[in-house]
Amino acid sequence: MQYQWYPGHMTKARRMMQENIKLIDIVVELVDARIPLSSKNPDIDDLARNKYRLILLNKADMADPELTRQWKKYYEQKGFFVCSLDSRKTGSIKEVKSLIQEACKEKKERDRKRGILNRPIRAMVVGIPNVGKSTFINSFAGKASTRTGNKPGVTKGKQWIKINKDVELLDTPGILWPKFEDQTIGMRLALIGSIRDEILNVSEMGLNLIEYLVSNYPGVLADRYGAKEEGDSHQILADICERRGCVMKGGQPDLDKAARLILDDFRALRLARISLEIPEN
Ligand code: G4P
């Protein structure tokens, strides 16, 4: 399977990011808690050199809680500040705010020593498409926040959202392109629905998911479909196909339909809270 991310978009996104990153103190990077490696573009480490870094394991409500804990530790050990959250809820926002303060403590101290008081920390949200950047910005900004800059006829420039007296957020997130060199990464991004399905081979995705589930979440397919988790993934898919009565007009098994069913159930959390990546220690 081949995945495409057009070079033109990539260059534009990169240029925007390079420009904006100069203005900020801390990069708030969203990754998907179900695939914290594949949804992270390592190029950001280069772009955000010398910046404070906060990783948000977003959509944690969909991920395996135990693995999310392990991923948090994994990134903390690499020197990042980390928080897991469901961006649609405002519950974790307080923790994000205090982590930003903590991460930028040194800068605040430096400013204070130079006699610079009340200079807010400037933050920018980055992440690959569909990871939840806009959702996070809305929750983080809340209703009370005010937007500054870009007032017609007054100032030209970026829009900043004043979060509180200490923090300002750039209101346009930086879009990172997923790293597709490795096809496993493409497959994982596809499984969580971050690439449009029309261009993908559904059976191949279903087979891949079945193989992973049988090894890492034994019993899940048996519980949901009564499937026998025996044999290879083709046999298991055929078994689920039969049990669910997925047939084509001529009566042959409709394996694509069965694969689609499993994918939809996975994405809608009807199987379990499943993460597709496990940190290596
Ligand atoms: P983006 O700006 O990074 O492109 O992402 P955006 O905020 O638009 O979010 C993409 C989808 O992910 C949205 O669903 C949003 O509600 C959902 N989402 C964001 N954060 C979370 C989270 O922490 N947990 C869960 N469960 N969902 C989250 P949508 O508009 O309904 O799109 P879709 O679900 O139909 O793709």
PDB file of C-alpha atoms in Angstrom, residues 20-183:
ATOM      1  CA  ASN A  20       6.212  30.746  13.616  1.00  0.00           C
ATOM      2  CA  ILE A  21       8.558  28.782  15.774  1.00  0.00           C
ATOM      3  CA  LYS A  22      10.891  31.773  16.038  1.00  0.00           C
ATOM      4  CA  LEU A  23       8.179  33.630  17.943  1.00  0.00           C
ATOM      5  CA  ILE A  24       7.491  31.065  20.604  1.00  0.00           C
ATOM      6  CA  ASP A  25       8.954  29.659  23.809  1.00  0.00           C
ATOM      7  CA  ILE A  26       7.250  26.290  24.015  1.00  0.00           C
ATOM      8  CA  VAL A  27       6.042  23.776  21.443  1.00  0.00           C
ATOM      9  CA  VAL A  28       2.926  21.888  22.503  1.00  0.00           C
ATOM     10  CA  GLU A  29       2.975  18.791  20.366  1.00  0.00           C
ATOM     11  CA  LEU A  30      -0.090  16.587  20.034  1.00  0.00           C
ATOM     12  CA  VAL A  31       0.322  12.920  19.240  1.00  0.00           C
ATOM     13  CA  ASP A  32      -2.358  10.234  19.148  1.00  0.00           C
ATOM     14  CA  ALA A  33      -2.202   8.161  22.330  1.00  0.00           C
ATOM     15  CA  ARG A  34      -2.998   5.003  20.309  1.00  0.00           C
ATOM     16  CA  ILE A  35       0.112   5.459  18.144  1.00  0.00           C
ATOM     17  CA  PRO A  36       2.442   7.828  19.996  1.00  0.00           C
ATOM     18  CA  LEU A  37       5.377   7.030  17.716  1.00  0.00           C
ATOM     19  CA  SER A  38       3.771   6.895  14.294  1.00  0.00           C
ATOM     20  CA  SER A  39       1.765  10.076  14.867  1.00  0.00           C
ATOM     21  CA  LYS A  40       4.918  11.994  15.807  1.00  0.00           C
ATOM     22  CA  ASN A  41       7.084  13.518  13.120  1.00  0.00           C
ATOM     23  CA  PRO A  42      10.699  13.395  14.259  1.00  0.00           C
ATOM     24  CA  ASP A  43      11.526  16.463  12.124  1.00  0.00           C
ATOM     25  CA  ILE A  44       9.918  18.598  14.802  1.00  0.00           C
ATOM     26  CA  ASP A  45      12.836  17.770  17.087  1.00  0.00           C
ATOM     27  CA  ASP A  46      15.050  19.610  14.658  1.00  0.00           C
ATOM     28  CA  LEU A  47      12.624  22.467  13.996  1.00  0.00           C
ATOM     29  CA  ALA A  48      11.998  22.980  17.707  1.00  0.00           C
ATOM     30  CA  ARG A  49      15.611  22.846  18.832  1.00  0.00           C
ATOM     31  CA  ASN A  50      16.166  25.118  21.843  1.00  0.00           C
ATOM     32  CA  LYS A  51      12.461  25.349  22.600  1.00  0.00           C
ATOM     33  CA  TYR A  52      10.700  23.991  25.630  1.00  0.00           C
ATOM     34  CA  ARG A  53       8.691  20.909  24.739  1.00  0.00           C
ATOM     35  CA  LEU A  54       5.400  19.482  25.914  1.00  0.00           C
ATOM     36  CA  ILE A  55       3.920  16.331  24.421  1.00  0.00           C
ATOM     37  CA  LEU A  56       0.194  15.744  24.734  1.00  0.00           C
ATOM     38  CA  LEU A  57      -0.917  12.148  24.369  1.00  0.00           C
ATOM     39  CA  ASN A  58      -4.284  13.090  22.936  1.00  0.00           C
ATOM     40  CA  LYS A  59      -7.380  10.906  22.490  1.00  0.00           C
ATOM     41  CA  ALA A  60      -6.241   9.041  25.581  1.00  0.00           C
ATOM     42  CA  ASP A  61      -9.902   8.159  26.137  1.00  0.00           C
ATOM     43  CA  MET A  62      -9.575   5.812  23.140  1.00  0.00           C
ATOM     44  CA  ALA A  63      -6.210   4.289  24.051  1.00  0.00           C
ATOM     45  CA  ASP A  64      -5.188   1.478  26.378  1.00  0.00           C
ATOM     46  CA  PRO A  65      -4.707   3.226  29.755  1.00  0.00           C
ATOM     47  CA  GLU A  66      -1.804   1.022  30.845  1.00  0.00           C
ATOM     48  CA  LEU A  67       0.092   1.616  27.605  1.00  0.00           C
ATOM     49  CA  THR A  68      -0.616   5.341  27.823  1.00  0.00           C
ATOM     50  CA  ARG A  69       1.045   5.348  31.250  1.00  0.00           C
ATOM     51  CA  GLN A  70       4.039   3.583  29.737  1.00  0.00           C
ATOM     52  CA  TRP A  71       4.230   6.074  26.858  1.00  0.00           C
ATOM     53  CA  LYS A  72       4.084   8.978  29.285  1.00  0.00           C
ATOM     54  CA  LYS A  73       7.069   7.554  31.103  1.00  0.00           C
ATOM     55  CA  TYR A  74       8.842   6.840  27.806  1.00  0.00           C
ATOM     56  CA  TYR A  75       8.652  10.454  26.639  1.00  0.00           C
ATOM     57  CA  GLU A  76       9.410  11.832  30.100  1.00  0.00           C
ATOM     58  CA  GLN A  77      12.599   9.798  30.108  1.00  0.00           C
ATOM     59  CA  LYS A  78      13.487  11.446  26.809  1.00  0.00           C
ATOM     60  CA  GLY A  79      13.242  14.831  28.516  1.00  0.00           C
ATOM     61  CA  PHE A  80       9.772  15.968  27.452  1.00  0.00           C
ATOM     62  CA  PHE A  81       7.012  17.231  29.689  1.00  0.00           C
ATOM     63  CA  VAL A  82       4.056  14.941  29.034  1.00  0.00           C
ATOM     64  CA  CYS A  83       0.336  14.892  29.705  1.00  0.00           C
ATOM     65  CA  SER A  84      -2.329  12.476  28.495  1.00  0.00           C
ATOM     66  CA  LEU A  85      -5.784  13.841  27.834  1.00  0.00           C
ATOM     67  CA  ASP A  86      -9.103  13.889  26.057  1.00  0.00           C
ATOM     68  CA  SER A  87      -9.026  17.303  24.388  1.00  0.00           C
ATOM     69  CA  ARG A  88     -12.788  17.451  24.055  1.00  0.00           C
ATOM     70  CA  LYS A  89     -13.019  17.739  27.832  1.00  0.00           C
ATOM     71  CA  THR A  90     -11.687  20.639  29.835  1.00  0.00           C
ATOM     72  CA  GLY A  91     -10.706  18.435  32.801  1.00  0.00           C
ATOM     73  CA  SER A  92      -7.025  18.076  31.929  1.00  0.00           C
ATOM     74  CA  ILE A  93      -6.503  21.667  30.839  1.00  0.00           C
ATOM     75  CA  LYS A  94      -5.383  22.748  34.317  1.00  0.00           C
ATOM     76  CA  GLU A  95      -2.611  20.157  34.224  1.00  0.00           C
ATOM     77  CA  VAL A  96      -1.512  21.345  30.767  1.00  0.00           C
ATOM     78  CA  LYS A  97      -1.346  24.930  32.032  1.00  0.00           C
ATOM     79  CA  SER A  98       0.739  24.013  35.027  1.00  0.00           C
ATOM     80  CA  LEU A  99       3.073  21.864  32.908  1.00  0.00           C
ATOM     81  CA  ILE A 100       3.651  24.828  30.602  1.00  0.00           C
ATOM     82  CA  GLN A 101       4.587  26.951  33.620  1.00  0.00           C
ATOM     83  CA  GLU A 102       6.863  24.236  34.935  1.00  0.00           C
ATOM     84  CA  ALA A 103       8.559  23.709  31.571  1.00  0.00           C
ATOM     85  CA  CYS A 104       9.234  27.435  31.178  1.00  0.00           C
ATOM     86  CA  LYS A 105      10.269  28.069  34.799  1.00  0.00           C
ATOM     87  CA  GLU A 106      13.857  28.711  33.802  1.00  0.00           C
ATOM     88  CA  LYS A 107      12.871  31.309  31.210  1.00  0.00           C
ATOM     89  CA  LYS A 108      10.601  33.119  33.664  1.00  0.00           C
ATOM     90  CA  GLU A 109      13.456  33.200  36.136  1.00  0.00           C
ATOM     91  CA  ARG A 110      15.846  34.550  33.507  1.00  0.00           C
ATOM     92  CA  ASP A 111      13.348  37.257  32.556  1.00  0.00           C
ATOM     93  CA  ARG A 112      12.885  38.190  36.210  1.00  0.00           C
ATOM     94  CA  LYS A 113      16.619  38.578  36.733  1.00  0.00           C
ATOM     95  CA  ARG A 114      16.799  40.890  33.745  1.00  0.00           C
ATOM     96  CA  GLY A 115      13.991  42.942  35.160  1.00  0.00           C
ATOM     97  CA  ILE A 116      11.499  41.767  32.540  1.00  0.00           C
ATOM     98  CA  LEU A 117       8.239  41.221  34.318  1.00  0.00           C
ATOM     99  CA  ASN A 118       4.917  40.095  32.917  1.00  0.00           C
ATOM    100  CA  ARG A 119       6.234  38.864  29.606  1.00  0.00           C
ATOM    101  CA  PRO A 120       3.872  36.005  28.797  1.00  0.00           C
ATOM    102  CA  ILE A 121       5.069  32.592  27.711  1.00  0.00           C
ATOM    103  CA  ARG A 122       4.276  32.131  24.042  1.00  0.00           C
ATOM    104  CA  ALA A 123       3.122  28.689  22.959  1.00  0.00           C
ATOM    105  CA  MET A 124       2.293  27.014  19.683  1.00  0.00           C
ATOM    106  CA  VAL A 125       0.367  23.814  19.037  1.00  0.00           C
ATOM    107  CA  VAL A 126       1.679  21.383  16.436  1.00  0.00           C
ATOM    108  CA  GLY A 127       0.676  17.961  15.186  1.00  0.00           C
ATOM    109  CA  ILE A 128      -0.311  15.877  12.184  1.00  0.00           C
ATOM    110  CA  PRO A 129      -3.765  16.335  10.615  1.00  0.00           C
ATOM    111  CA  ASN A 130      -6.729  15.052  12.617  1.00  0.00           C
ATOM    112  CA  VAL A 131      -4.789  14.534  15.840  1.00  0.00           C
ATOM    113  CA  GLY A 132      -7.037  17.050  17.620  1.00  0.00           C
ATOM    114  CA  LYS A 133      -5.186  20.376  17.366  1.00  0.00           C
ATOM    115  CA  SER A 134      -8.282  22.552  16.851  1.00  0.00           C
ATOM    116  CA  THR A 135     -10.205  20.697  19.517  1.00  0.00           C
ATOM    117  CA  PHE A 136      -7.371  21.214  21.972  1.00  0.00           C
ATOM    118  CA  ILE A 137      -6.980  24.899  21.129  1.00  0.00           C
ATOM    119  CA  ASN A 138     -10.707  25.457  21.722  1.00  0.00           C
ATOM    120  CA  SER A 139     -10.682  23.711  25.093  1.00  0.00           C
ATOM    121  CA  PHE A 140      -7.429  25.325  26.125  1.00  0.00           C
ATOM    122  CA  ALA A 141      -8.483  28.812  25.112  1.00  0.00           C
ATOM    123  CA  GLY A 142     -11.879  28.465  26.763  1.00  0.00           C
ATOM    124  CA  LYS A 143     -14.604  31.035  26.502  1.00  0.00           C
ATOM    125  CA  ALA A 144     -12.952  33.706  28.597  1.00  0.00           C
ATOM    126  CA  SER A 145      -9.844  34.046  26.464  1.00  0.00           C
ATOM    127  CA  THR A 146      -9.344  37.001  24.192  1.00  0.00           C
ATOM    128  CA  ARG A 147      -7.714  37.112  20.816  1.00  0.00           C
ATOM    129  CA  THR A 148      -5.158  39.771  20.105  1.00  0.00           C
ATOM    130  CA  GLY A 149      -3.375  40.996  17.037  1.00  0.00           C
ATOM    131  CA  ASN A 150      -4.593  41.181  13.437  1.00  0.00           C
ATOM    132  CA  LYS A 151      -7.158  43.825  14.281  1.00  0.00           C
ATOM    133  CA  PRO A 152      -8.002  45.452  10.978  1.00  0.00           C
ATOM    134  CA  GLY A 153      -6.144  48.694  10.602  1.00  0.00           C
ATOM    135  CA  VAL A 154      -4.423  48.368  13.955  1.00  0.00           C
ATOM    136  CA  THR A 155      -1.823  45.667  13.908  1.00  0.00           C
ATOM    137  CA  LYS A 156      -0.679  43.276  11.294  1.00  0.00           C
ATOM    138  CA  GLY A 157       0.657  39.904  12.262  1.00  0.00           C
ATOM    139  CA  LYS A 158      -0.172  36.766  14.097  1.00  0.00           C
ATOM    140  CA  GLN A 159      -3.253  36.120  16.158  1.00  0.00           C
ATOM    141  CA  TRP A 160      -2.473  35.347  19.749  1.00  0.00           C
ATOM    142  CA  ILE A 161      -4.974  33.953  22.193  1.00  0.00           C
ATOM    143  CA  LYS A 162      -4.466  35.190  25.709  1.00  0.00           C
ATOM    144  CA  ILE A 163      -4.922  32.117  27.891  1.00  0.00           C
ATOM    145  CA  ASN A 164      -4.190  33.894  31.177  1.00  0.00           C
ATOM    146  CA  LYS A 165      -1.766  36.529  32.364  1.00  0.00           C
ATOM    147  CA  ASP A 166       1.160  34.145  31.900  1.00  0.00           C
ATOM    148  CA  VAL A 167       0.463  32.352  28.641  1.00  0.00           C
ATOM    149  CA  GLU A 168      -0.367  33.302  25.068  1.00  0.00           C
ATOM    150  CA  LEU A 169      -1.107  30.786  22.363  1.00  0.00           C
ATOM    151  CA  LEU A 170      -0.645  31.220  18.638  1.00  0.00           C
ATOM    152  CA  ASP A 171      -4.106  30.549  17.276  1.00  0.00           C
ATOM    153  CA  THR A 172      -2.988  28.736  14.106  1.00  0.00           C
ATOM    154  CA  PRO A 173      -1.534  25.322  14.800  1.00  0.00           C
ATOM    155  CA  GLY A 174       1.510  24.041  12.972  1.00  0.00           C
ATOM    156  CA  ILE A 175       0.669  21.147  10.698  1.00  0.00           C
ATOM    157  CA  LEU A 176       3.189  18.357  10.693  1.00  0.00           C
ATOM    158  CA  TRP A 177       3.268  15.833   7.920  1.00  0.00           C
ATOM    159  CA  PRO A 178       3.236  12.194   8.929  1.00  0.00           C
ATOM    160  CA  LYS A 179       6.413  10.292   8.314  1.00  0.00           C
ATOM    161  CA  PHE A 180       5.606   7.726   5.662  1.00  0.00           C
ATOM    162  CA  GLU A 181       8.949   6.228   4.831  1.00  0.00           C
ATOM    163  CA  ASP A 182       8.095   3.182   6.825  1.00  0.00           C
ATOM    164  CA  GLN A 183       4.939   1.437   5.620  1.00  0.00           C
TER     165      GLN A 183
END
